[in-house]
Amino acid sequence: GANPMITDDYGNTALHFATKQDWCTPQDIIDIIKVSKPQANQHLCQNGVTQPLGASLITQLSVDGLNGGVISVKSTGTSEIINLKGGMGRTALAVAVIFNRVVIAQTLLENGADPTIPDNTKRIPFQWAMYDQLTSESIQAMIQSILTMIQNINVNHKYSDGSTLLHCAVKCRRNGLVKGVLDRGADCTIEDNDGNTALDLAKQMKPSSDVKKIIKLLQQ
């Protein structure tokens, strides 16, 4: 029951590559996730994917930059492909956020993507949408994008490090995002694996206008 994983020399899977392609659909993402599961093993073809997927999706990925010459099949746990770190330690969700692939990111989250996994720079996926140089209009647009990504997700679900979407929102240091998650019913009392609530994280941050607003929101 090993799980077939398709990777290049940098550890990127077909999922990492598909996520950033304009032609990639939510169904493509679901197909890759499905074919990575053990029950698909008996249907594998030479590329490590089922024949229909191998004939279309992998062919297109090769054209768009996934070098067929370095594709290899690796084995790992049952459902790890969706949270596997690729180049620069980024998960497929991080790639989707960086390329502002909102619907693809939403699909990944709805199929088990963990938004708390940091990359090699210690950024979690949503932080890539909230860099410091954004204009106020861009900030509002990115906040709305993230809220769309998580619209069907339980805001109080605890991920691998024990944190919730509220913890993630606080790490982005945008009070509008924190408010949006709170409006969804986020529980401020949930602690991560280090015993920190979202408010604890905010109080540990370097003071700024946004951080002060976040603390005020969490104390209400």
XYZ file of C-alpha atoms in Angstrom:
220
model
C 0.000 0.000 0.000
C 2.717 2.557 -0.731
C 1.540 5.844 -2.161
C 2.903 6.667 -5.651
C 4.500 10.115 -5.737
C 5.647 11.862 -8.895
C 8.606 14.172 -8.344
C 11.326 15.990 -10.208
C 14.886 16.567 -9.009
C 13.694 19.358 -6.697
C 11.014 17.284 -5.021
C 8.131 18.948 -6.864
C 5.199 16.675 -7.619
C 2.727 16.903 -10.479
C 0.445 18.600 -7.960
C 2.952 21.439 -7.410
C 3.225 22.020 -11.157
C -0.475 21.706 -11.939
C -1.409 24.167 -9.202
C 0.191 27.147 -10.946
C -0.976 26.380 -14.494
C -3.773 28.566 -15.874
C -5.399 25.583 -17.568
C -5.528 23.527 -14.382
C -9.039 22.916 -13.054
C -10.269 21.803 -9.630
C -11.029 18.404 -11.170
C -7.386 18.084 -12.282
C -6.330 18.680 -8.672
C -8.799 16.098 -7.384
C -7.625 13.573 -10.003
C -3.992 13.933 -8.935
C -4.934 13.530 -5.271
C -7.039 10.453 -6.041
C -4.369 8.778 -8.126
C -1.837 9.208 -5.317
C -3.845 6.997 -2.998
C -2.928 3.306 -2.527
C -6.114 1.986 -4.118
C -4.922 3.432 -7.428
C -1.750 1.330 -7.410
C -3.212 -1.533 -9.385
C -4.173 0.852 -12.201
C -0.828 2.573 -12.555
C 0.839 2.942 -15.905
C 4.528 3.622 -16.547
C 4.326 7.295 -15.568
C 2.957 6.353 -12.163
C -0.533 7.641 -12.903
C -3.656 6.110 -14.393
C -3.746 5.977 -18.170
C -6.361 8.739 -18.702
C -4.523 11.088 -16.377
C -1.150 10.100 -17.819
C -2.345 10.697 -21.339
C -3.604 14.207 -20.731
C -2.534 15.895 -17.529
C 1.073 14.686 -17.333
C 1.563 15.378 -21.036
C 0.396 18.950 -20.509
C 2.564 19.324 -17.411
C 5.596 18.237 -19.418
C 4.880 20.934 -21.989
C 4.513 23.543 -19.252
C 7.761 22.770 -17.465
C 7.609 19.417 -15.705
C 10.516 17.628 -17.346
C 9.424 14.094 -18.189
C 13.051 12.999 -18.126
C 13.330 13.623 -14.397
C 9.923 12.341 -13.342
C 10.242 9.536 -10.829
C 7.845 7.703 -8.584
C 8.446 7.936 -4.857
C 6.628 6.224 -2.019
C 5.307 7.916 1.084
C 2.281 7.925 3.388
C -1.319 7.481 2.360
C -2.385 11.094 1.804
C 0.807 13.113 1.947
C 0.916 14.340 -1.648
C -1.342 17.286 -0.851
C 0.960 18.520 1.932
C 4.303 17.400 0.517
C 6.963 20.112 0.437
C 8.505 20.733 -2.955
C 10.972 23.348 -4.150
C 11.876 25.908 -1.458
C 9.865 23.858 1.002
C 6.549 25.002 -0.437
C 3.401 22.923 -0.470
C 0.959 22.944 -3.371
C -1.234 25.305 -1.329
C 1.623 27.782 -0.981
C 2.150 27.675 -4.750
C -1.559 28.280 -5.341
C -1.544 31.291 -3.010
C 1.604 32.757 -4.579
C 0.036 32.529 -8.046
C -3.331 33.770 -6.695
C -5.093 30.632 -7.893
C -8.063 31.158 -5.597
C -10.308 28.316 -6.768
C -7.389 25.875 -6.856
C -6.347 26.883 -3.333
C -9.947 26.435 -2.218
C -9.992 22.952 -3.756
C -6.736 22.022 -2.021
C -8.036 23.213 1.357
C -11.288 21.322 0.912
C -9.293 18.168 0.182
C -7.023 18.336 3.211
C -4.307 20.911 2.500
C -2.716 22.184 5.716
C -2.375 26.014 5.734
C -0.035 25.958 8.738
C 2.928 24.243 7.042
C 5.830 26.723 6.699
C 8.282 26.803 3.805
C 12.043 27.233 4.031
C 11.581 30.935 4.839
C 9.202 30.028 7.704
C 6.256 31.613 5.908
C 2.918 29.820 5.965
C 0.993 29.816 2.651
C -1.363 32.727 3.393
C 1.552 34.982 4.355
C 2.647 34.973 0.719
C -0.525 36.909 -0.105
C 0.182 39.553 2.521
C 3.634 40.973 1.899
C 4.380 44.483 3.170
C 4.460 46.401 -0.133
C 0.765 45.929 -0.983
C -1.472 48.941 -1.551
C -4.603 49.223 0.583
C -6.698 48.157 -2.418
C -4.502 45.109 -2.994
C -4.678 44.197 0.685
C -8.467 44.198 0.594
C -8.441 42.126 -2.597
C -6.085 39.549 -1.084
C -8.114 39.388 2.134
C -11.195 38.627 0.068
C -9.253 36.004 -1.904
C -8.202 34.199 1.274
C -11.713 34.388 2.737
C -12.971 32.812 -0.492
C -10.347 30.063 -0.249
C -11.511 29.118 3.245
C -15.249 29.680 2.807
C -16.125 25.978 3.101
C -13.575 25.121 5.795
C -14.298 24.676 9.509
C -12.549 27.720 10.985
C -11.950 25.897 14.267
C -10.310 22.818 12.776
C -6.922 22.196 14.381
C -4.125 21.461 11.919
C -0.841 19.589 12.391
C 0.699 22.194 14.698
C -2.520 22.588 16.667
C -3.329 25.985 15.216
C -6.506 27.066 13.453
C -7.329 29.436 10.622
C -7.521 32.215 13.211
C -3.887 31.590 14.162
C -3.040 31.723 10.434
C -4.906 35.002 10.027
C -3.029 36.556 12.953
C 0.306 35.507 11.434
C -0.652 37.459 8.296
C -0.859 40.629 10.443
C -3.925 41.996 8.655
C -6.789 42.996 10.918
C -9.302 42.726 8.070
C -8.445 39.058 7.609
C -8.665 38.383 11.343
C -12.070 40.081 11.458
C -13.254 38.013 8.505
C -12.284 34.764 10.235
C -13.832 35.912 13.518
C -17.050 36.730 11.668
C -17.075 33.092 10.545
C -17.239 31.980 14.176
C -13.579 31.409 15.022
C -12.929 30.400 18.637
C -10.337 32.696 20.246
C -9.664 30.275 23.105
C -8.178 27.439 21.029
C -4.483 26.857 21.763
C -1.878 25.530 19.340
C 0.595 22.793 20.265
C 2.767 25.388 22.018
C -0.128 26.539 24.180
C -0.651 29.811 22.315
C -4.054 31.240 21.505
C -4.387 33.619 18.559
C -4.264 36.490 21.050
C -1.036 35.137 22.542
C 0.540 35.142 19.074
C -0.586 38.711 18.431
C 0.880 39.923 21.719
C 4.234 38.353 20.803
C 4.452 40.311 17.547
C 6.276 43.547 16.897
C 3.767 46.358 17.558
C 2.166 47.975 14.530
C -1.132 49.617 13.705
C -2.537 46.361 12.360
C -1.258 44.284 15.269
C -2.851 46.682 17.764
C -6.157 46.406 15.908
C -5.845 42.616 15.866
C -5.271 42.498 19.628
C -8.312 44.716 20.168
C -10.438 42.458 17.954
C -9.336 39.334 19.817
C -10.015 40.886 23.213
C -13.620 41.765 22.410
